[in-house]
Amino acid sequence: MKKLMYVLGVVLFGVIITAFTLSAATLQSTAAGPFEDVVSAIKQGDASALSRYLDNTVEISMAGKSNSYSKAQAEIILKDFFSKNQVKSFELIHQVESAGGSRVGIANVGTTGGAYRTSFFLQKKGGSMVLNELRFENK
């Protein structure tokens, strides 16, 4: 009888640990949002993942030139940039969230084509967050 109680205790303990582990993993995965997705997309140099958050009009600044582009144009420009500049390192150095829910991120991004200080601005629009400004400034 003591062995049975011991085995049941060990099994119950294992179930409890597994439940806590799964709930922590679920909380962590649901905590990711548009800002974290944009960070991840830049880290990976993934223009397609980044384009999910592009606003209808996006301000993009590269090599000292700044212009507004449609969402489709911006995706093409970003694909071209990331194909010529594969991301090798990414360090988020600053992030700010405003009371209205807008978020700004500043990162150092190392690529095969050089080092960039990258900033991006997500703004609440309707019920979602959109990326409406992205800057890649040579360091």
PDB file of C-alpha atoms in Angstrom, residues 20-73:
ATOM      1  CA  PHE A  20       2.894  24.364 -14.846  1.00  0.00           C
ATOM      2  CA  THR A  21       5.388  23.976 -17.674  1.00  0.00           C
ATOM      3  CA  LEU A  22       2.666  23.930 -20.324  1.00  0.00           C
ATOM      4  CA  SER A  23       0.836  26.909 -18.832  1.00  0.00           C
ATOM      5  CA  ALA A  24       4.073  28.921 -18.661  1.00  0.00           C
ATOM      6  CA  ALA A  25       4.831  28.096 -22.298  1.00  0.00           C
ATOM      7  CA  THR A  26       1.306  29.131 -23.297  1.00  0.00           C
ATOM      8  CA  LEU A  27       1.603  32.421 -21.436  1.00  0.00           C
ATOM      9  CA  GLN A  28       4.952  33.117 -23.069  1.00  0.00           C
ATOM     10  CA  SER A  29       3.670  32.435 -26.582  1.00  0.00           C
ATOM     11  CA  THR A  30       0.536  34.545 -26.110  1.00  0.00           C
ATOM     12  CA  ALA A  31       2.584  37.423 -24.689  1.00  0.00           C
ATOM     13  CA  ALA A  32       4.213  37.990 -28.065  1.00  0.00           C
ATOM     14  CA  GLY A  33       2.484  40.704 -30.038  1.00  0.00           C
ATOM     15  CA  PRO A  34       3.037  42.904 -33.071  1.00  0.00           C
ATOM     16  CA  PHE A  35       6.112  44.617 -31.594  1.00  0.00           C
ATOM     17  CA  GLU A  36       7.786  41.296 -30.809  1.00  0.00           C
ATOM     18  CA  ASP A  37       6.805  39.957 -34.242  1.00  0.00           C
ATOM     19  CA  VAL A  38       8.394  42.977 -35.945  1.00  0.00           C
ATOM     20  CA  VAL A  39      11.557  42.530 -33.857  1.00  0.00           C
ATOM     21  CA  SER A  40      11.659  38.854 -34.839  1.00  0.00           C
ATOM     22  CA  ALA A  41      11.117  39.645 -38.531  1.00  0.00           C
ATOM     23  CA  ILE A  42      13.958  42.179 -38.559  1.00  0.00           C
ATOM     24  CA  LYS A  43      16.237  39.746 -36.679  1.00  0.00           C
ATOM     25  CA  GLN A  44      15.564  37.145 -39.365  1.00  0.00           C
ATOM     26  CA  GLY A  45      15.629  39.596 -42.273  1.00  0.00           C
ATOM     27  CA  ASP A  46      12.153  38.374 -43.200  1.00  0.00           C
ATOM     28  CA  ALA A  47      10.396  41.016 -45.307  1.00  0.00           C
ATOM     29  CA  SER A  48       7.306  38.821 -45.748  1.00  0.00           C
ATOM     30  CA  ALA A  49       6.797  38.508 -41.984  1.00  0.00           C
ATOM     31  CA  LEU A  50       7.447  42.240 -41.619  1.00  0.00           C
ATOM     32  CA  SER A  51       4.926  43.079 -44.346  1.00  0.00           C
ATOM     33  CA  ARG A  52       2.100  41.609 -42.239  1.00  0.00           C
ATOM     34  CA  TYR A  53       2.339  44.728 -40.083  1.00  0.00           C
ATOM     35  CA  LEU A  54       2.988  47.389 -42.737  1.00  0.00           C
ATOM     36  CA  ASP A  55       0.546  50.272 -42.832  1.00  0.00           C
ATOM     37  CA  ASN A  56      -1.068  51.223 -46.162  1.00  0.00           C
ATOM     38  CA  THR A  57       1.602  53.931 -46.466  1.00  0.00           C
ATOM     39  CA  VAL A  58       5.027  53.407 -44.918  1.00  0.00           C
ATOM     40  CA  GLU A  59       7.872  55.863 -44.429  1.00  0.00           C
ATOM     41  CA  ILE A  60      11.165  54.081 -45.180  1.00  0.00           C
ATOM     42  CA  SER A  61      14.570  55.669 -44.777  1.00  0.00           C
ATOM     43  CA  MET A  62      17.715  53.981 -46.126  1.00  0.00           C
ATOM     44  CA  ALA A  63      21.124  55.331 -47.063  1.00  0.00           C
ATOM     45  CA  GLY A  64      20.070  58.862 -46.154  1.00  0.00           C
ATOM     46  CA  LYS A  65      17.057  58.800 -48.493  1.00  0.00           C
ATOM     47  CA  SER A  66      13.569  58.858 -47.079  1.00  0.00           C
ATOM     48  CA  ASN A  67      10.291  58.337 -48.901  1.00  0.00           C
ATOM     49  CA  SER A  68       6.719  57.181 -48.394  1.00  0.00           C
ATOM     50  CA  TYR A  69       5.739  53.944 -50.094  1.00  0.00           C
ATOM     51  CA  SER A  70       2.608  51.889 -50.510  1.00  0.00           C
ATOM     52  CA  LYS A  71       2.494  48.613 -48.619  1.00  0.00           C
ATOM     53  CA  ALA A  72       3.318  46.649 -51.810  1.00  0.00           C
ATOM     54  CA  GLN A  73       6.234  48.938 -52.714  1.00  0.00           C
TER      55      GLN A  73
END
